[in-house]
């Protein structure tokens, strides 16, 4: 059986670059189409659009929420004194005569000179590395989401295949049900007439009435369509891919034929088969809602 995918899944890719911890998280749930929403910190919109494009190229259906979280420690900034510049300033000041009334240079004054104290942001010290790590994280989280959806898809395929087999078995049981035969209808009609105390009914008239009732209760067309729908479902599951919408359509067709079979049932045994069929079809419909 070829592979199918679920529309539900979760993936996370995280790492640390410099002093910044980052994490991509993506969640995917059922959806009629493909809806991708991106939430990134200010200044990362371009990367967010790149992530959106990656998801749109990879997925066919589902509502996706991709989030980028950055955590920067409070002490991420590092202070460094430019000792060479400070020494040069001190030497220059020492060589300059101090006019009367002017206080000599102090250390705090020298430290206040622009360039003597340098503040390095550890997060921004590796800008290219940071951008590369985030981009690689997007690729990883998208790939992990795809695999998560496929893993659930494999489980769904087993469940749905078993349901299709059950629908086929119930359809065959209805096909083989002896209550559908004209002879069985005639016997039930005769028993009903006898219960009413009627003894002089013409046998030919009884046969005609039995044939008329059998015709009204005939479910030949419904059974043929059920068999055809089962074959179509099996073909889709064997082909794999994005088959969710077509399986959903088949679920509606299964339901329509099951309802008609119940309405036409002329015997309690056939009604029970029809009710069991409706129950399995509803379970099938619920499951295929999750398939991409």
Coordinates of C-alpha atoms in Angstrom, one line a residue:
X1 CA 0.0 0.0 0.0
X2 CA 1.3 3.4 -0.9
X3 CA 1.8 6.0 1.7
X4 CA -0.9 8.5 2.9
X5 CA -0.5 11.3 5.4
X6 CA -2.6 12.6 8.3
X7 CA -3.3 16.3 8.5
X8 CA -2.4 16.4 12.2
X9 CA 1.1 16.6 13.5
X10 CA 3.7 18.4 15.6
X11 CA 7.4 19.1 15.3
X12 CA 10.1 21.1 17.1
X13 CA 13.6 22.1 16.2
X14 CA 15.7 24.0 18.8
X15 CA 19.3 25.1 19.3
X16 CA 21.6 27.6 20.9
X17 CA 23.7 30.1 18.9
X18 CA 25.9 32.3 20.9
X19 CA 23.9 33.3 24.0
X20 CA 20.6 33.0 22.2
X21 CA 18.3 29.9 22.5
X22 CA 15.9 29.5 19.7
X23 CA 13.1 27.1 18.9
X24 CA 10.9 26.5 15.9
X25 CA 7.6 24.8 16.7
X26 CA 4.9 23.8 14.1
X27 CA 1.5 22.4 14.7
X28 CA -0.8 21.0 12.1
X29 CA -4.5 20.1 12.4
X30 CA -7.4 19.3 10.0
X31 CA -8.4 21.8 7.4
X32 CA -10.4 21.9 4.2
X33 CA -7.5 23.5 2.4
X34 CA -3.9 24.6 3.3
X35 CA -3.7 27.5 5.7
X36 CA -0.2 28.4 6.9
X37 CA 0.3 31.0 9.7
X38 CA 3.7 32.2 10.8
X39 CA 4.5 33.9 14.1
X40 CA 8.1 35.3 14.4
X41 CA 9.7 38.1 16.4
X42 CA 10.1 41.5 14.8
X43 CA 12.9 41.6 12.3
X44 CA 12.6 38.0 11.2
X45 CA 9.7 38.4 8.7
X46 CA 11.8 37.4 5.8
X47 CA 12.8 34.1 7.4
X48 CA 9.1 33.6 8.3
X49 CA 8.1 33.9 4.7
X50 CA 10.8 31.5 3.7
X51 CA 9.3 29.0 6.2
X52 CA 5.8 29.6 4.9
X53 CA 7.0 28.8 1.3
X54 CA 8.6 25.6 2.5
X55 CA 5.4 24.4 4.1
X56 CA 3.3 25.4 1.1
X57 CA 5.6 23.4 -1.2
X58 CA 5.5 20.4 1.1
X59 CA 1.9 20.1 2.3
X60 CA -1.4 19.9 0.5
X61 CA -4.0 20.4 3.3
X62 CA -4.2 21.3 6.9
X63 CA -4.1 24.3 9.2
X64 CA -0.5 25.0 10.2
X65 CA 0.9 27.3 12.9
X66 CA 4.7 27.9 12.8
X67 CA 6.3 29.8 15.7
X68 CA 9.8 31.0 16.3
X69 CA 10.8 31.7 19.9
X70 CA 14.0 33.4 20.9
X71 CA 15.3 33.5 24.5
X72 CA 18.2 35.9 25.2
X73 CA 19.7 35.8 28.7
X74 CA 19.7 39.1 30.6
X75 CA 23.5 39.1 30.8
X76 CA 24.0 38.4 27.1
X77 CA 25.9 41.7 26.6
X78 CA 29.7 41.6 27.4
X79 CA 31.7 44.7 28.3
X80 CA 35.3 45.0 27.1
X81 CA 37.8 47.8 27.7
X82 CA 40.0 48.7 24.8
X83 CA 43.2 48.7 26.7
X84 CA 45.3 49.9 23.9
X85 CA 43.2 53.0 23.4
X86 CA 43.1 53.7 27.1
X87 CA 46.9 53.5 27.5
X88 CA 47.4 55.8 24.5
X89 CA 45.0 58.3 26.0
X90 CA 46.7 58.2 29.4
X91 CA 50.1 58.7 27.8
X92 CA 48.9 61.6 25.7
X93 CA 47.3 63.3 28.7
X94 CA 50.5 62.8 30.8
X95 CA 52.5 64.6 28.1
X96 CA 50.1 67.6 28.0
X97 CA 50.7 70.4 30.7
X98 CA 47.6 70.9 32.8
X99 CA 46.6 74.6 32.9
X100 CA 46.1 76.2 36.2
X101 CA 42.7 75.7 37.5
X102 CA 42.0 72.6 35.4
X103 CA 41.8 69.2 37.2
X104 CA 44.0 66.4 35.8
X105 CA 42.4 63.6 33.9
X106 CA 40.9 60.8 35.9
X107 CA 40.2 57.2 35.1
X108 CA 36.5 57.6 34.9
X109 CA 37.0 60.5 32.5
X110 CA 39.2 58.4 30.3
X111 CA 36.7 55.6 30.4
X112 CA 34.0 57.9 29.2
X113 CA 35.9 58.6 26.0
X114 CA 34.1 57.0 23.0
X115 CA 35.6 53.7 22.0
X116 CA 37.4 53.0 25.3
X117 CA 34.5 50.8 26.6
X118 CA 33.1 48.4 24.0
X119 CA 29.8 46.5 24.6
X120 CA 29.6 43.3 22.6
X121 CA 26.2 41.6 22.2
X122 CA 26.9 37.9 22.2
X123 CA 23.8 37.2 20.3
X124 CA 24.8 39.5 17.5
X125 CA 28.5 38.5 17.5
X126 CA 27.8 35.6 15.2
X127 CA 25.1 37.1 12.9
X128 CA 25.8 34.9 9.9
X129 CA 26.0 31.8 12.0
X130 CA 22.7 32.7 13.7
X131 CA 20.9 33.2 10.4
X132 CA 22.2 30.0 9.1
X133 CA 21.2 28.0 12.2
X134 CA 17.7 29.4 12.0
X135 CA 17.4 28.6 8.3
X136 CA 18.6 25.0 9.0
X137 CA 16.1 24.8 11.8
X138 CA 13.2 25.6 9.5
X139 CA 14.3 22.9 7.1
X140 CA 14.5 20.4 10.0
X141 CA 11.2 21.3 11.6
X142 CA 9.3 21.0 8.3
X143 CA 10.9 17.6 7.5
X144 CA 10.0 16.4 11.0
X145 CA 6.4 17.6 10.6
X146 CA 6.1 15.7 7.3
X147 CA 7.4 12.6 9.0
X148 CA 5.0 13.0 11.9
X149 CA 2.0 13.3 9.6
X150 CA 3.2 10.3 7.6
X151 CA 3.6 8.2 10.7
X152 CA 0.0 9.0 11.8
X153 CA -1.0 8.4 8.2
X154 CA 0.3 4.8 8.3
X155 CA -1.9 4.2 11.4
X156 CA -4.9 5.8 9.7
X157 CA -4.4 3.6 6.6
X158 CA -4.7 0.4 8.7
X159 CA -7.8 1.7 10.4
X160 CA -9.5 2.9 7.2
X161 CA -8.6 -0.3 5.3
X162 CA -10.2 -2.4 8.0
X163 CA -13.3 -0.3 7.8
X164 CA -13.5 -0.7 4.1
X165 CA -13.1 -4.4 4.5
X166 CA -16.0 -4.4 7.0
X167 CA -18.2 -2.4 4.6
X168 CA -17.4 -5.0 1.9
X169 CA -18.3 -7.8 4.2
X170 CA -21.6 -6.3 5.3
X171 CA -22.5 -5.5 1.6
X172 CA -21.9 -9.1 0.8
X173 CA -24.0 -10.2 3.7
X174 CA -26.8 -8.1 2.4
X175 CA -26.3 -9.6 -1.0
X176 CA -26.5 -13.2 0.4
X177 CA -29.4 -12.5 2.7
X178 CA -32.2 -14.9 1.9
X179 CA -34.9 -12.5 3.0
X180 CA -34.3 -10.6 -0.4
X181 CA -35.6 -13.6 -2.4
X182 CA -39.2 -13.5 -3.8
X183 CA -39.8 -16.9 -2.2
X184 CA -39.1 -15.5 1.2
X185 CA -41.3 -12.4 0.6
X186 CA -44.1 -14.7 -0.5
X187 CA -43.8 -16.9 2.6
X188 CA -43.9 -13.8 4.9
X189 CA -46.9 -12.5 3.0
X190 CA -48.7 -15.8 3.3
X191 CA -48.0 -16.0 7.0
X192 CA -49.4 -12.5 7.5
X193 CA -52.6 -13.3 5.6
X194 CA -53.0 -16.5 7.5
X195 CA -52.6 -14.6 10.8
X196 CA -55.5 -12.4 9.6
X197 CA -57.7 -15.5 9.2
X198 CA -58.0 -15.2 5.4
X199 CA -58.1 -18.7 3.8
X200 CA -59.5 -18.2 0.3
X201 CA -56.8 -16.0 -1.2
X202 CA -56.1 -16.9 -4.8
X203 CA -52.5 -18.3 -5.0
X204 CA -51.8 -16.4 -8.2
X205 CA -52.9 -13.2 -6.6
X206 CA -50.6 -14.0 -3.6
X207 CA -47.7 -14.6 -6.0
X208 CA -48.4 -11.3 -7.8
X209 CA -48.4 -9.4 -4.5
X210 CA -45.3 -11.1 -3.4
X211 CA -43.5 -10.1 -6.6
X212 CA -44.7 -6.5 -6.2
X213 CA -43.4 -6.3 -2.7
X214 CA -40.1 -7.9 -3.7
X215 CA -39.7 -5.4 -6.5
X216 CA -40.3 -2.4 -4.1
X217 CA -37.8 -3.8 -1.6
X218 CA -35.2 -4.7 -4.2
X219 CA -31.7 -3.3 -3.3
X220 CA -29.8 -4.6 -6.3
X221 CA -28.8 -1.1 -7.4
X222 CA -27.7 -0.1 -3.9
X223 CA -25.6 -3.2 -3.5
X224 CA -24.0 -2.7 -6.9
X225 CA -23.0 0.8 -6.0
X226 CA -21.7 -0.2 -2.6
X227 CA -19.5 -2.8 -4.3
X228 CA -18.2 -0.2 -6.7
X229 CA -17.5 2.3 -3.9
X230 CA -15.5 -0.4 -2.0
X231 CA -13.4 -1.0 -5.1
X232 CA -12.8 2.7 -5.5
X233 CA -11.8 3.1 -1.9
X234 CA -9.3 0.3 -2.2
X235 CA -7.8 1.7 -5.3
X236 CA -7.3 5.1 -3.6
X237 CA -5.7 3.6 -0.6
X238 CA -3.4 1.6 -2.8
X239 CA -2.4 4.7 -4.8
X240 CA -1.8 6.8 -1.7
X241 CA -1.0 10.5 -1.8
X242 CA -3.4 13.3 -1.1
X243 CA -6.6 11.3 -1.3
X244 CA -8.5 12.7 1.7
X245 CA -11.0 14.7 -0.3
X246 CA -11.9 11.7 -2.6
X247 CA -12.3 9.4 0.4
X248 CA -14.5 12.0 2.0
X249 CA -16.7 11.9 -1.1
X250 CA -16.9 8.1 -1.0
X251 CA -17.9 8.3 2.7
X252 CA -20.9 10.4 1.6
X253 CA -21.8 7.9 -1.1
X254 CA -21.5 5.0 1.3
X255 CA -23.8 6.8 3.7
X256 CA -26.4 7.4 1.0
X257 CA -26.5 3.8 -0.1
X258 CA -26.7 2.5 3.5
X259 CA -29.6 4.8 4.2
X260 CA -31.5 3.6 1.1
X261 CA -30.8 0.0 2.0
X262 CA -32.3 0.5 5.5
X263 CA -35.3 2.2 4.0
X264 CA -36.0 -0.6 1.5
X265 CA -35.3 -3.5 4.0
X266 CA -38.2 -5.9 4.0
X267 CA -36.9 -8.0 6.8
X268 CA -35.4 -7.4 10.3
X269 CA -32.3 -9.3 9.4
X270 CA -31.6 -7.0 6.4
X271 CA -32.4 -4.0 8.6
X272 CA -29.8 -5.1 11.1
X273 CA -27.2 -5.4 8.3
X274 CA -28.1 -1.9 7.1
X275 CA -27.8 -0.4 10.6
X276 CA -24.4 -2.1 11.1
X277 CA -23.4 -0.7 7.7
X278 CA -24.4 2.8 8.6
X279 CA -22.4 2.6 11.9
X280 CA -19.2 1.5 10.0
X281 CA -19.7 4.1 7.4
X282 CA -19.9 6.9 10.0
X283 CA -16.7 5.6 11.6
X284 CA -15.1 5.6 8.1
X285 CA -16.2 9.2 7.5
X286 CA -14.8 10.4 10.8
X287 CA -11.4 8.8 10.1
X288 CA -11.0 10.1 6.5
X289 CA -11.5 13.6 7.8
X290 CA -8.0 13.3 9.1
X291 CA -6.4 12.3 5.9
X292 CA -4.5 14.8 3.8

